[in-house]
Amino acid sequence: AIALSNVGGKNVVASMGTALPPEQLQMAAEISRVPGGRIILCMDGDEAGQNAVARLSSSSSVLSKSSEINLNELYVATLPNEIKDPSDFVDYAGGGDNAKRQFEEDVLDKAIQWNDWYIERILSQYDRSAED
């Protein structure tokens, strides 16, 4: 969050580790209520970060505890394979305005709705090339 803010990123917050408390997501939902607003989760690209996003689907999840969250406004951004976290992306992109622009184009603009991301995640765990 600090690295993105330092290159001009707006409305950036960070969770502590891979924890995503219901209160934090509810606050983000309230802030994103502006027309065209949305929440984009961009966790670390490693397995722990991706599992944190996937945990949102469990029956005791943050999503089921919050009536404030419109799933149509919840998106997931995926970092390129060689990038561990947004700070590494800023370094990779050379910092400054270029890093901000590149993060917006390569990560945020390619974010997909949470439901679609979750379905892709489940399907990726199976070998879909096998014949019946």
Coordinates of N, CA and C in Angstrom, one line a residue:
A1 N 0.8 -1.2 0.0 CA 0.0 0.0 0.0 C 0.9 1.3 0.0
I2 N 2.0 1.2 0.8 CA 2.8 2.4 0.9 C 3.5 2.6 -0.5
A3 N 4.0 1.6 -1.1 CA 4.7 1.7 -2.4 C 3.7 2.3 -3.5
L4 N 2.5 1.8 -3.5 CA 1.5 2.3 -4.5 C 1.2 3.7 -4.2
S5 N 1.0 4.0 -2.9 CA 0.7 5.4 -2.5 C 1.8 6.4 -2.9
N6 N 3.1 5.9 -2.7 CA 4.2 6.7 -3.1 C 4.3 7.1 -4.5
V7 N 3.8 6.2 -5.4 CA 3.8 6.5 -6.9 C 2.5 7.2 -7.3
G8 N 1.6 7.6 -6.4 CA 0.4 8.3 -6.8 C -0.9 7.4 -6.8
G9 N -0.8 6.2 -6.3 CA -2.0 5.4 -6.2 C -3.0 6.0 -5.2
K10 N -4.2 5.9 -5.5 CA -5.3 6.5 -4.7 C -6.1 5.4 -4.1
N11 N -6.7 5.7 -2.9 CA -7.6 4.8 -2.2 C -7.0 3.4 -2.1
V12 N -5.8 3.3 -1.6 CA -5.1 2.0 -1.4 C -5.1 1.7 0.1
V13 N -5.5 0.5 0.5 CA -5.4 0.1 1.9 C -4.7 -1.3 1.9
A14 N -4.2 -1.7 3.0 CA -3.5 -3.0 3.1 C -4.2 -3.7 4.3
S15 N -4.2 -5.0 4.1 CA -4.7 -5.9 5.3 C -3.4 -6.3 6.0
M16 N -3.6 -6.8 7.2 CA -2.4 -7.3 8.0 C -2.2 -8.7 7.6
G17 N -1.1 -9.0 6.9 CA -0.9 -10.4 6.4 C -2.0 -10.8 5.5
T18 N -2.5 -12.0 5.6 CA -3.5 -12.5 4.7 C -4.9 -12.4 5.4
A19 N -5.0 -11.8 6.6 CA -6.3 -11.6 7.3 C -7.1 -10.5 6.6
L20 N -8.3 -10.7 6.4 CA -9.2 -9.7 5.9 C -10.4 -9.6 6.8
P21 N -10.3 -8.8 7.8 CA -11.4 -8.7 8.8 C -12.7 -8.2 8.2
P22 N -13.9 -8.7 8.6 CA -15.1 -8.2 8.0 C -15.3 -6.7 8.1
E23 N -14.8 -6.1 9.2 CA -14.9 -4.6 9.4 C -14.2 -3.9 8.3
Q24 N -13.0 -4.4 7.9 CA -12.2 -3.7 6.9 C -12.9 -3.8 5.5
L25 N -13.5 -4.9 5.2 CA -14.2 -5.0 3.9 C -15.5 -4.2 3.9
Q26 N -16.2 -4.2 5.0 CA -17.4 -3.4 5.1 C -17.1 -1.9 4.9
M27 N -16.0 -1.4 5.5 CA -15.6 0.0 5.4 C -15.3 0.3 3.9
A28 N -14.6 -0.6 3.3 CA -14.3 -0.5 1.8 C -15.6 -0.4 1.0
A29 N -16.5 -1.3 1.4 CA -17.8 -1.3 0.7 C -18.5 0.0 0.8
E30 N -18.5 0.6 2.0 CA -19.2 1.9 2.2 C -18.5 3.0 1.4
I31 N -17.2 3.0 1.3 CA -16.5 4.0 0.6 C -16.7 3.8 -0.9
S32 N -16.8 2.6 -1.4 CA -16.9 2.3 -2.8 C -18.3 2.6 -3.4
R33 N -19.2 3.1 -2.6 CA -20.6 3.3 -3.0 C -20.8 4.5 -4.0
V34 N -19.7 5.2 -4.3 CA -19.8 6.2 -5.3 C -20.2 5.6 -6.7
P35 N -20.8 6.3 -7.6 CA -21.1 5.7 -8.9 C -19.9 5.1 -9.6
G36 N -20.0 3.9 -10.0 CA -18.8 3.2 -10.6 C -17.8 2.7 -9.7
G37 N -18.1 2.9 -8.4 CA -17.1 2.4 -7.4 C -17.0 0.9 -7.3
R38 N -15.9 0.4 -6.9 CA -15.7 -1.0 -6.7 C -14.6 -1.3 -5.8
I39 N -14.5 -2.5 -5.3 CA -13.5 -2.9 -4.4 C -12.6 -3.9 -5.2
I40 N -11.3 -3.7 -5.3 CA -10.4 -4.6 -6.0 C -9.5 -5.2 -5.0
L41 N -9.5 -6.5 -4.8 CA -8.6 -7.2 -4.0 C -7.4 -7.5 -4.8
C42 N -6.2 -7.1 -4.3 CA -5.0 -7.5 -4.9 C -4.0 -8.0 -3.8
M43 N -4.2 -9.3 -3.5 CA -3.4 -9.9 -2.5 C -2.1 -10.3 -3.1
D44 N -1.1 -10.8 -2.3 CA 0.1 -11.3 -2.8 C -0.2 -12.4 -3.8
G45 N 0.7 -12.6 -4.8 CA 0.6 -13.6 -5.8 C 0.9 -15.0 -5.4
D46 N 1.5 -15.1 -4.2 CA 1.8 -16.5 -3.7 C 0.5 -17.2 -3.3
E47 N 0.7 -18.5 -2.9 CA -0.4 -19.3 -2.5 C -1.2 -18.8 -1.3
A48 N -0.4 -18.3 -0.4 CA -1.1 -17.7 0.8 C -2.0 -16.5 0.5
G49 N -1.5 -15.7 -0.4 CA -2.4 -14.5 -0.8 C -3.6 -15.0 -1.6
Q50 N -3.4 -15.9 -2.5 CA -4.5 -16.4 -3.3 C -5.5 -17.2 -2.4
N51 N -5.0 -17.9 -1.4 CA -5.9 -18.6 -0.5 C -6.7 -17.6 0.3
A52 N -6.1 -16.5 0.7 CA -6.9 -15.5 1.4 C -8.1 -15.0 0.7
V53 N -7.9 -14.8 -0.6 CA -9.1 -14.4 -1.5 C -10.1 -15.5 -1.5
A54 N -9.6 -16.7 -1.7 CA -10.5 -17.9 -1.8 C -11.3 -18.1 -0.5
R55 N -10.7 -17.8 0.6 CA -11.4 -18.0 1.9 C -12.7 -17.2 2.0
L56 N -12.8 -16.1 1.2 CA -14.0 -15.3 1.2 C -15.2 -16.1 0.9
S57 N -15.1 -17.2 0.3 CA -16.2 -18.0 -0.2 C -16.8 -19.0 0.9
S58 N -16.1 -19.2 1.9 CA -16.5 -20.2 2.9 C -17.8 -19.7 3.6
S59 N -18.6 -20.6 4.2 CA -19.9 -20.3 4.8 C -19.7 -19.3 5.9
S60 N -18.6 -19.3 6.6 CA -18.4 -18.4 7.7 C -17.6 -17.2 7.3
S61 N -17.6 -16.9 6.0 CA -16.7 -15.9 5.4 C -17.1 -14.5 5.7
V62 N -16.2 -13.6 5.4 CA -16.4 -12.2 5.5 C -17.6 -11.8 4.6
L63 N -17.8 -12.4 3.4 CA -18.8 -12.0 2.5 C -20.2 -12.4 3.1
S64 N -20.3 -13.5 3.8 CA -21.6 -13.9 4.3 C -22.0 -13.1 5.5
K65 N -21.0 -12.4 6.2 CA -21.3 -11.6 7.4 C -21.6 -10.2 7.1
S66 N -21.5 -9.8 5.8 CA -21.7 -8.4 5.5 C -22.8 -8.2 4.5
S67 N -23.8 -7.5 4.9 CA -24.9 -7.1 4.0 C -24.5 -5.9 3.1
E68 N -23.4 -5.3 3.5 CA -22.9 -4.0 2.8 C -22.2 -4.3 1.5
I69 N -21.8 -5.6 1.3 CA -21.0 -5.9 0.1 C -21.8 -6.3 -1.1
N70 N -21.7 -5.6 -2.2 CA -22.4 -6.0 -3.4 C -21.4 -6.8 -4.2
L71 N -21.6 -8.1 -4.4 CA -20.6 -9.0 -5.1 C -20.3 -8.5 -6.5
N72 N -21.3 -7.8 -7.1 CA -21.0 -7.2 -8.4 C -20.0 -6.1 -8.4
E73 N -19.6 -5.6 -7.3 CA -18.6 -4.5 -7.2 C -17.3 -5.0 -6.5
L74 N -17.2 -6.3 -6.3 CA -16.0 -6.9 -5.7 C -15.2 -7.6 -6.8
Y75 N -14.0 -7.2 -7.0 CA -13.1 -7.7 -8.1 C -11.8 -8.2 -7.5
V76 N -11.2 -9.1 -8.3 CA -9.9 -9.6 -7.9 C -8.9 -9.3 -9.0
A77 N -7.8 -8.7 -8.6 CA -6.7 -8.4 -9.5 C -5.6 -9.4 -9.3
T78 N -5.0 -9.8 -10.3 CA -3.9 -10.8 -10.3 C -2.6 -10.2 -10.8
L79 N -1.6 -10.4 -10.0 CA -0.3 -9.9 -10.4 C 0.3 -10.8 -11.4
P80 N 1.2 -10.3 -12.2 CA 2.0 -11.1 -13.2 C 2.7 -12.2 -12.4
N81 N 2.9 -13.4 -13.0 CA 3.5 -14.5 -12.3 C 4.8 -14.2 -11.6
E82 N 5.7 -13.4 -12.2 CA 7.0 -13.2 -11.5 C 7.0 -12.2 -10.4
I83 N 5.8 -11.6 -10.2 CA 5.7 -10.5 -9.2 C 5.0 -11.1 -7.9
K84 N 5.6 -10.9 -6.7 CA 5.1 -11.4 -5.5 C 4.0 -10.5 -4.9
D85 N 4.2 -9.2 -4.9 CA 3.2 -8.3 -4.3 C 3.3 -6.9 -5.0
P86 N 2.3 -6.0 -4.7 CA 2.3 -4.7 -5.4 C 3.6 -3.9 -5.2
S87 N 4.2 -4.0 -4.1 CA 5.5 -3.3 -3.9 C 6.5 -3.8 -4.9
D88 N 6.6 -5.1 -5.1 CA 7.5 -5.6 -6.1 C 7.1 -5.2 -7.5
F89 N 5.8 -5.0 -7.8 CA 5.4 -4.5 -9.1 C 5.9 -3.1 -9.3
V90 N 5.8 -2.3 -8.3 CA 6.3 -0.9 -8.4 C 7.8 -0.9 -8.8
D91 N 8.6 -1.7 -8.1 CA 10.0 -1.8 -8.4 C 10.2 -2.3 -9.8
Y92 N 9.5 -3.4 -10.2 CA 9.6 -4.0 -11.5 C 9.3 -2.9 -12.6
A93 N 8.3 -2.0 -12.3 CA 7.9 -1.0 -13.3 C 8.8 0.2 -13.3
G94 N 9.7 0.3 -12.4 CA 10.7 1.4 -12.4 C 10.2 2.6 -11.5
G95 N 9.1 2.4 -10.8 CA 8.7 3.5 -9.9 C 8.1 4.7 -10.6
G96 N 7.7 5.7 -9.9 CA 7.1 6.9 -10.4 C 5.8 6.7 -11.2
D97 N 5.5 7.7 -12.0 CA 4.3 7.7 -12.8 C 4.1 6.5 -13.7
N98 N 5.3 6.0 -14.2 CA 5.2 4.9 -15.1 C 4.7 3.7 -14.3
A99 N 5.1 3.5 -13.1 CA 4.7 2.3 -12.2 C 3.2 2.4 -11.9
K100 N 2.7 3.6 -11.6 CA 1.3 3.8 -11.4 C 0.5 3.5 -12.6
R101 N 0.9 4.0 -13.7 CA 0.2 3.8 -15.0 C 0.2 2.3 -15.3
Q102 N 1.4 1.7 -15.2 CA 1.5 0.3 -15.6 C 0.7 -0.6 -14.6
F103 N 0.7 -0.3 -13.3 CA -0.1 -1.0 -12.4 C -1.6 -0.9 -12.7
E104 N -2.1 0.3 -13.1 CA -3.5 0.4 -13.4 C -3.8 -0.4 -14.7
E105 N -2.9 -0.3 -15.7 CA -3.2 -1.0 -17.0 C -3.0 -2.5 -16.9
D106 N -1.9 -3.0 -16.2 CA -1.6 -4.4 -16.2 C -2.3 -5.2 -15.1
V107 N -2.7 -4.5 -14.0 CA -3.3 -5.2 -12.9 C -4.7 -4.8 -12.7
L108 N -5.0 -3.5 -12.3 CA -6.3 -3.1 -12.0 C -7.3 -3.2 -13.1
D109 N -6.9 -2.7 -14.3 CA -7.8 -2.8 -15.5 C -8.2 -4.2 -15.9
K110 N -7.4 -5.2 -15.5 CA -7.6 -6.6 -15.8 C -8.3 -7.4 -14.7
A111 N -8.7 -6.7 -13.6 CA -9.3 -7.3 -12.5 C -10.7 -7.9 -13.0
I112 N -11.0 -9.0 -12.4 CA -12.3 -9.7 -12.8 C -13.2 -9.8 -11.6
Q113 N -14.5 -9.9 -11.8 CA -15.4 -10.1 -10.7 C -15.0 -11.2 -9.9
W114 N -15.2 -11.1 -8.6 CA -14.8 -12.1 -7.6 C -15.4 -13.5 -7.9
N115 N -16.7 -13.5 -8.3 CA -17.3 -14.9 -8.6 C -16.6 -15.5 -9.7
D116 N -16.2 -14.8 -10.8 CA -15.5 -15.4 -11.9 C -14.1 -15.8 -11.5
W117 N -13.5 -15.0 -10.7 CA -12.1 -15.4 -10.2 C -12.2 -16.7 -9.4
Y118 N -13.2 -16.8 -8.6 CA -13.3 -18.0 -7.7 C -13.6 -19.3 -8.6
I119 N -14.4 -19.1 -9.6 CA -14.7 -20.3 -10.4 C -13.4 -20.7 -11.2
E120 N -12.7 -19.7 -11.7 CA -11.4 -20.0 -12.4 C -10.4 -20.7 -11.4
R121 N -10.4 -20.3 -10.2 CA -9.5 -20.9 -9.2 C -9.9 -22.3 -8.9
I122 N -11.2 -22.6 -8.8 CA -11.6 -24.0 -8.6 C -11.2 -24.8 -9.8
L123 N -11.5 -24.4 -11.0 CA -11.3 -25.1 -12.2 C -9.8 -25.4 -12.4
S124 N -8.9 -24.4 -11.9 CA -7.5 -24.6 -12.1 C -6.9 -25.7 -11.3
Q125 N -7.6 -26.2 -10.3 CA -7.1 -27.3 -9.5 C -7.4 -28.6 -10.1
Y126 N -8.0 -28.7 -11.2 CA -8.4 -29.9 -11.9 C -7.8 -30.0 -13.3
D127 N -7.4 -31.1 -13.7 CA -6.9 -31.3 -15.1 C -8.0 -31.4 -16.0
R128 N -8.3 -30.3 -16.7 CA -9.4 -30.2 -17.6 C -9.1 -30.8 -19.0
S129 N -7.8 -31.2 -19.2 CA -7.5 -31.7 -20.5 C -7.7 -33.2 -20.6
A130 N -8.0 -33.9 -19.5 CA -8.3 -35.3 -19.5 C -9.6 -35.6 -20.1
E131 N -9.7 -36.7 -20.9 CA -10.9 -37.0 -21.6 C -11.8 -37.9 -20.7
D132 N -13.1 -37.8 -20.9 CA -14.0 -38.6 -20.1 C -13.9 -40.0 -20.4

